[in-house]
């Protein structure tokens, strides 16, 4: 049943401004758009990753490391890792927010999800940087 009582405190904000961003998860469409943007950016970045891996197939380590040490290749791999791990983090967070109903468990799961995605991203970035810089040594 709707509460039709008048507002006790006067406000200069419009009714739309008072309810802006107060959806079921208490945030607006920013996360939805970011999830779609990372999904679209993942397409060319994952295709580039597949091409890079195909070019490295069957090559000895020094040749593969030389390929990864090329600046364009390293930048594509780094962008791919950042985009994919961010997309993964947002996707898992959506699942957690939708299906974990206990507030404490939900907060713990979101924190664990963020921590896991950061660890995966840092490990991948470390590997890319280490391999790409070692080729110069």
Short mmCIF file of C-alpha atoms in Angstrom, two decimals:
data_model
loop_
_atom_site.label_atom_id
_atom_site.label_comp_id
_atom_site.label_asym_id
_atom_site.label_seq_id
_atom_site.Cartn_x
_atom_site.Cartn_y
_atom_site.Cartn_z
CA UNK A 1 0.00 0.00 0.00
CA UNK A 2 1.43 3.38 -0.97
CA UNK A 3 2.25 5.96 1.65
CA UNK A 4 0.38 9.09 0.54
CA UNK A 5 1.22 11.23 3.55
CA UNK A 6 2.75 14.58 2.72
CA UNK A 7 6.47 15.11 3.14
CA UNK A 8 7.22 16.38 6.67
CA UNK A 9 10.45 18.16 5.79
CA UNK A 10 10.30 20.52 2.84
CA UNK A 11 12.80 19.80 0.10
CA UNK A 12 13.83 21.65 -3.02
CA UNK A 13 14.75 18.36 -4.72
CA UNK A 14 12.40 17.00 -7.35
CA UNK A 15 10.67 13.68 -6.75
CA UNK A 16 12.92 12.07 -9.37
CA UNK A 17 16.06 13.37 -7.68
CA UNK A 18 14.90 12.01 -4.32
CA UNK A 19 14.59 8.46 -5.68
CA UNK A 20 17.50 8.54 -8.13
CA UNK A 21 19.82 5.59 -7.63
CA UNK A 22 17.55 3.85 -5.13
CA UNK A 23 16.80 0.69 -7.10
CA UNK A 24 16.80 -2.79 -5.59
CA UNK A 25 20.59 -2.86 -5.25
CA UNK A 26 20.85 0.86 -4.35
CA UNK A 27 22.78 1.81 -7.46
CA UNK A 28 21.86 3.01 -10.88
CA UNK A 29 22.70 1.88 -14.36
CA UNK A 30 26.44 2.61 -14.19
CA UNK A 31 27.31 -1.02 -13.37
CA UNK A 32 25.00 -2.29 -16.11
CA UNK A 33 26.69 -0.08 -18.69
CA UNK A 34 30.20 -0.96 -17.45
CA UNK A 35 29.36 -4.66 -17.70
CA UNK A 36 28.23 -4.16 -21.31
CA UNK A 37 31.27 -2.01 -22.17
CA UNK A 38 33.67 -4.64 -20.84
CA UNK A 39 31.74 -7.35 -22.70
CA UNK A 40 32.11 -5.46 -25.97
CA UNK A 41 35.78 -4.68 -25.33
CA UNK A 42 36.44 -8.34 -24.50
CA UNK A 43 35.55 -9.41 -28.04
CA UNK A 44 38.54 -7.87 -29.87
CA UNK A 45 40.86 -8.36 -26.89
CA UNK A 46 40.09 -12.08 -26.60
CA UNK A 47 40.43 -12.45 -30.37
CA UNK A 48 43.84 -10.77 -30.14
CA UNK A 49 44.75 -13.12 -27.29
CA UNK A 50 43.78 -16.16 -29.39
CA UNK A 51 45.87 -14.88 -32.32
CA UNK A 52 48.87 -14.23 -30.03
CA UNK A 53 48.62 -17.72 -28.50
CA UNK A 54 48.29 -19.24 -31.99
CA UNK A 55 51.43 -17.38 -33.09
CA UNK A 56 53.32 -18.70 -30.05
CA UNK A 57 52.20 -22.31 -30.55
CA UNK A 58 55.12 -24.63 -31.25
CA UNK A 59 57.74 -21.92 -30.83
CA UNK A 60 60.57 -22.23 -28.33
CA UNK A 61 60.42 -20.06 -25.21
CA UNK A 62 62.86 -17.34 -26.41
CA UNK A 63 60.80 -16.73 -29.56
CA UNK A 64 57.53 -16.67 -27.60
CA UNK A 65 59.05 -14.28 -25.06
CA UNK A 66 60.25 -12.06 -27.90
CA UNK A 67 56.71 -11.95 -29.25
CA UNK A 68 55.28 -11.00 -25.82
CA UNK A 69 58.00 -8.36 -25.40
CA UNK A 70 56.74 -6.46 -28.43
CA UNK A 71 55.02 -3.34 -26.98
CA UNK A 72 51.79 -3.73 -28.95
CA UNK A 73 51.42 -7.37 -27.95
CA UNK A 74 52.16 -6.64 -24.28
CA UNK A 75 49.67 -3.75 -24.24
CA UNK A 76 46.97 -5.91 -25.85
CA UNK A 77 47.56 -8.65 -23.28
CA UNK A 78 47.50 -6.19 -20.38
CA UNK A 79 44.29 -4.56 -21.64
CA UNK A 80 42.76 -7.99 -22.10
CA UNK A 81 43.60 -9.04 -18.54
CA UNK A 82 42.18 -5.82 -17.10
CA UNK A 83 38.99 -6.01 -19.15
CA UNK A 84 38.35 -9.72 -18.58
CA UNK A 85 39.01 -9.65 -14.83
CA UNK A 86 36.87 -6.55 -14.38
CA UNK A 87 34.06 -8.19 -16.38
CA UNK A 88 34.45 -11.35 -14.29
CA UNK A 89 34.29 -9.35 -11.06
CA UNK A 90 31.13 -7.52 -12.10
CA UNK A 91 29.43 -10.68 -13.37
CA UNK A 92 30.11 -12.63 -10.18
CA UNK A 93 28.99 -9.68 -8.08
CA UNK A 94 25.66 -9.62 -9.92
CA UNK A 95 25.17 -13.32 -9.17
CA UNK A 96 26.10 -12.80 -5.51
CA UNK A 97 23.74 -9.83 -5.11
CA UNK A 98 20.89 -11.73 -6.75
CA UNK A 99 21.19 -15.09 -5.01
CA UNK A 100 22.86 -14.56 -1.61
CA UNK A 101 20.15 -13.30 0.71
CA UNK A 102 21.96 -13.15 4.06
CA UNK A 103 23.46 -9.64 4.32
CA UNK A 104 26.63 -10.69 6.18
CA UNK A 105 27.31 -13.58 3.83
CA UNK A 106 26.63 -11.33 0.83
CA UNK A 107 29.18 -8.76 2.03
CA UNK A 108 31.75 -11.49 2.70
CA UNK A 109 31.14 -13.02 -0.73
CA UNK A 110 31.52 -9.66 -2.50
CA UNK A 111 34.77 -8.98 -0.62
CA UNK A 112 36.07 -12.47 -1.48
CA UNK A 113 35.04 -11.97 -5.11
CA UNK A 114 36.88 -8.64 -5.32
CA UNK A 115 39.96 -10.10 -3.64
CA UNK A 116 40.00 -13.13 -5.95
CA UNK A 117 39.64 -11.02 -9.10
CA UNK A 118 42.42 -8.67 -7.99
CA UNK A 119 44.72 -11.63 -7.26
CA UNK A 120 44.03 -13.13 -10.69
CA UNK A 121 44.63 -9.78 -12.41
CA UNK A 122 47.86 -9.09 -10.50
CA UNK A 123 49.19 -12.59 -11.20
CA UNK A 124 48.46 -12.26 -14.93
CA UNK A 125 49.92 -8.75 -15.13
CA UNK A 126 53.03 -9.85 -13.25
CA UNK A 127 53.52 -12.76 -15.67
CA UNK A 128 53.10 -10.54 -18.73
CA UNK A 129 55.46 -7.86 -17.44
CA UNK A 130 58.04 -10.40 -16.28
CA UNK A 131 58.08 -12.28 -19.59
CA UNK A 132 58.08 -9.11 -21.67
CA UNK A 133 60.91 -7.48 -19.70
CA UNK A 134 62.99 -10.66 -19.41
CA UNK A 135 63.30 -10.80 -23.20
CA UNK A 136 65.47 -7.68 -22.99
CA UNK A 137 67.86 -9.18 -20.42
#
